[in-house]
Amino acid sequence: GDSVTQMEGPVTLSEEACLTINCTYTATGYPSLFWYVQYPGEGLQLLLKATKADDKGSNKGFEATYRKETTSFHLEKGSVQVSDSAVYFCALSGAGAQKLVFGQGTRLTINP
Amino acid sequence: GAVVSQHPSRVICKSGTSVKIECRSLDFQATTMFWYRQFPKKSLMLMATSNEGSKATYEQGVEKDKFLINHASLTLSTLTVTSAHPEDSSFYICSANRAGGRETQYFGPGTRLLVL
């Protein structure tokens, strides 16, 4: 079945550092890919998404590119802030399907 | 827009009792709602998909008689944990797809259940 594998956490960085959280997937067909963020004490929020190969999703300085050749959707940000501290989930929904398959989540902590 | 609420946010109950959790889409109609369970430091596991006016579709390994789901209207779905036991303690999260929308799920803030 479909699956998502994320970089193991936790990840701790200093403010203004570069961030990459790796995400790879296994799916049949052409899934849509998502990054969700869960801030402390809150529910999941959609951060960005891409629905077809070579699409780039972006939001709040974060970017991820749908790479079909490497089945990857790595999350990147050039300069992180303390407020980016959260748990990040990579997810996919299969072609024609509504339900989401999540990765295990990566906890990110940014120190001032 | 696209706000999903859950009630209660936290509940503590005795073993053997039943607990109902509500999931509401506040500013949109949701033809489909999803119920997830999140274990500590683990990812979200889909429990069931709930469609308005029809029976829920449960994922493999989820006991439908233990986790009763009702989606009686386009804005409300409920999850009832029947005869709860300590191993049912978890964080339960719902999400909703906007009617006519595509793919994006909007998540509730979650309900923390502790069974003593």
Short mmCIF file of N, CA, C and O in Angstrom, two decimals, chain A residues 3-4 8 13-15 21 25 27 33 36 39 41 53-55 62 64 75 77 83 88 92 95 99 105 108:
data_model
loop_
_atom_site.label_atom_id
_atom_site.label_comp_id
_atom_site.label_asym_id
_atom_site.label_seq_id
_atom_site.Cartn_x
_atom_site.Cartn_y
_atom_site.Cartn_z
N SER A 3 2.69 4.56 1.26
CA SER A 3 3.40 4.86 2.51
C SER A 3 4.24 6.11 2.36
O SER A 3 4.58 6.51 1.24
N VAL A 4 4.55 6.71 3.49
CA VAL A 4 5.39 7.91 3.54
C VAL A 4 6.46 7.71 4.60
O VAL A 4 6.16 7.28 5.72
N GLU A 8 13.91 11.04 10.51
CA GLU A 8 13.72 10.86 11.94
C GLU A 8 14.07 12.14 12.67
O GLU A 8 15.02 12.83 12.36
N LEU A 13 17.82 23.20 15.67
CA LEU A 13 18.63 24.15 14.91
C LEU A 13 18.67 25.49 15.63
O LEU A 13 17.79 25.79 16.46
N SER A 14 19.63 26.28 15.25
CA SER A 14 19.68 27.66 15.73
C SER A 14 18.90 28.55 14.78
O SER A 14 18.73 28.23 13.59
N GLU A 15 18.43 29.65 15.31
CA GLU A 15 17.69 30.61 14.48
C GLU A 15 18.54 31.03 13.29
O GLU A 15 19.75 31.19 13.41
N ILE A 21 13.92 18.87 5.76
CA ILE A 21 13.32 17.66 6.33
C ILE A 21 12.98 16.75 5.16
O ILE A 21 12.17 17.10 4.31
N TYR A 25 8.20 8.81 -0.60
CA TYR A 25 6.91 8.15 -0.59
C TYR A 25 6.91 6.94 -1.52
O TYR A 25 7.75 6.82 -2.42
N ALA A 27 3.86 5.03 -3.72
CA ALA A 27 2.45 5.09 -4.10
C ALA A 27 2.30 4.63 -5.53
O ALA A 27 3.22 4.77 -6.35
N LEU A 33 0.78 15.45 -2.78
CA LEU A 33 1.70 15.45 -1.65
C LEU A 33 1.49 16.69 -0.80
O LEU A 33 1.21 17.77 -1.33
N TYR A 36 2.04 19.07 6.48
CA TYR A 36 1.21 19.63 7.54
C TYR A 36 2.11 20.01 8.71
O TYR A 36 3.14 19.37 8.96
N TYR A 39 1.59 22.96 15.55
CA TYR A 39 2.22 23.78 16.59
C TYR A 39 1.80 23.26 17.96
O TYR A 39 0.75 22.62 18.09
N GLY A 41 0.12 22.32 21.13
CA GLY A 41 -1.23 22.53 21.64
C GLY A 41 -2.28 22.81 20.59
O GLY A 41 -3.43 23.11 20.94
N ALA A 53 3.83 16.19 -10.64
CA ALA A 53 5.28 16.17 -10.72
C ALA A 53 5.83 17.54 -11.12
O ALA A 53 5.28 18.23 -11.97
N ASP A 54 6.92 17.91 -10.44
CA ASP A 54 7.66 19.15 -10.67
C ASP A 54 6.96 20.39 -10.09
O ASP A 54 7.53 21.49 -10.16
N ASP A 55 5.78 20.21 -9.54
CA ASP A 55 5.13 21.33 -8.85
C ASP A 55 5.93 21.71 -7.62
O ASP A 55 6.48 20.84 -6.95
N PHE A 62 8.62 28.34 3.52
CA PHE A 62 8.90 26.93 3.31
C PHE A 62 8.60 26.57 1.85
O PHE A 62 7.70 27.14 1.23
N ALA A 64 8.65 22.99 -1.01
CA ALA A 64 8.88 21.57 -1.28
C ALA A 64 8.53 21.32 -2.73
O ALA A 64 7.52 21.84 -3.23
N LEU A 75 11.06 19.07 2.52
CA LEU A 75 10.68 20.41 2.99
C LEU A 75 11.93 21.23 3.27
O LEU A 75 12.85 20.75 3.95
N LYS A 77 13.64 25.32 4.14
CA LYS A 77 13.49 26.74 4.46
C LYS A 77 14.88 27.32 4.63
O LYS A 77 15.73 26.71 5.28
N SER A 83 9.68 30.68 15.96
CA SER A 83 8.25 30.40 15.78
C SER A 83 7.97 29.21 14.85
O SER A 83 6.83 28.77 14.74
N TYR A 88 6.29 18.51 12.08
CA TYR A 88 5.98 18.58 10.66
C TYR A 88 5.68 17.18 10.13
O TYR A 88 6.43 16.23 10.38
N LEU A 92 0.49 12.00 1.88
CA LEU A 92 0.04 11.88 0.49
C LEU A 92 -1.40 11.42 0.46
O LEU A 92 -1.91 10.81 1.40
N ALA A 95 -4.14 8.86 -5.97
CA ALA A 95 -4.93 9.35 -7.10
C ALA A 95 -6.39 8.93 -6.92
O ALA A 95 -6.69 7.75 -6.76
N LYS A 99 -8.45 9.98 1.39
CA LYS A 99 -7.80 9.80 2.68
C LYS A 99 -6.30 10.05 2.57
O LYS A 99 -5.67 9.83 1.53
N GLY A 105 6.16 12.02 11.27
CA GLY A 105 6.31 13.33 11.90
C GLY A 105 7.74 13.60 12.31
O GLY A 105 8.48 12.69 12.70
N LEU A 108 10.62 19.66 15.22
CA LEU A 108 11.64 20.67 14.96
C LEU A 108 11.66 21.68 16.10
O LEU A 108 10.61 22.21 16.48
#
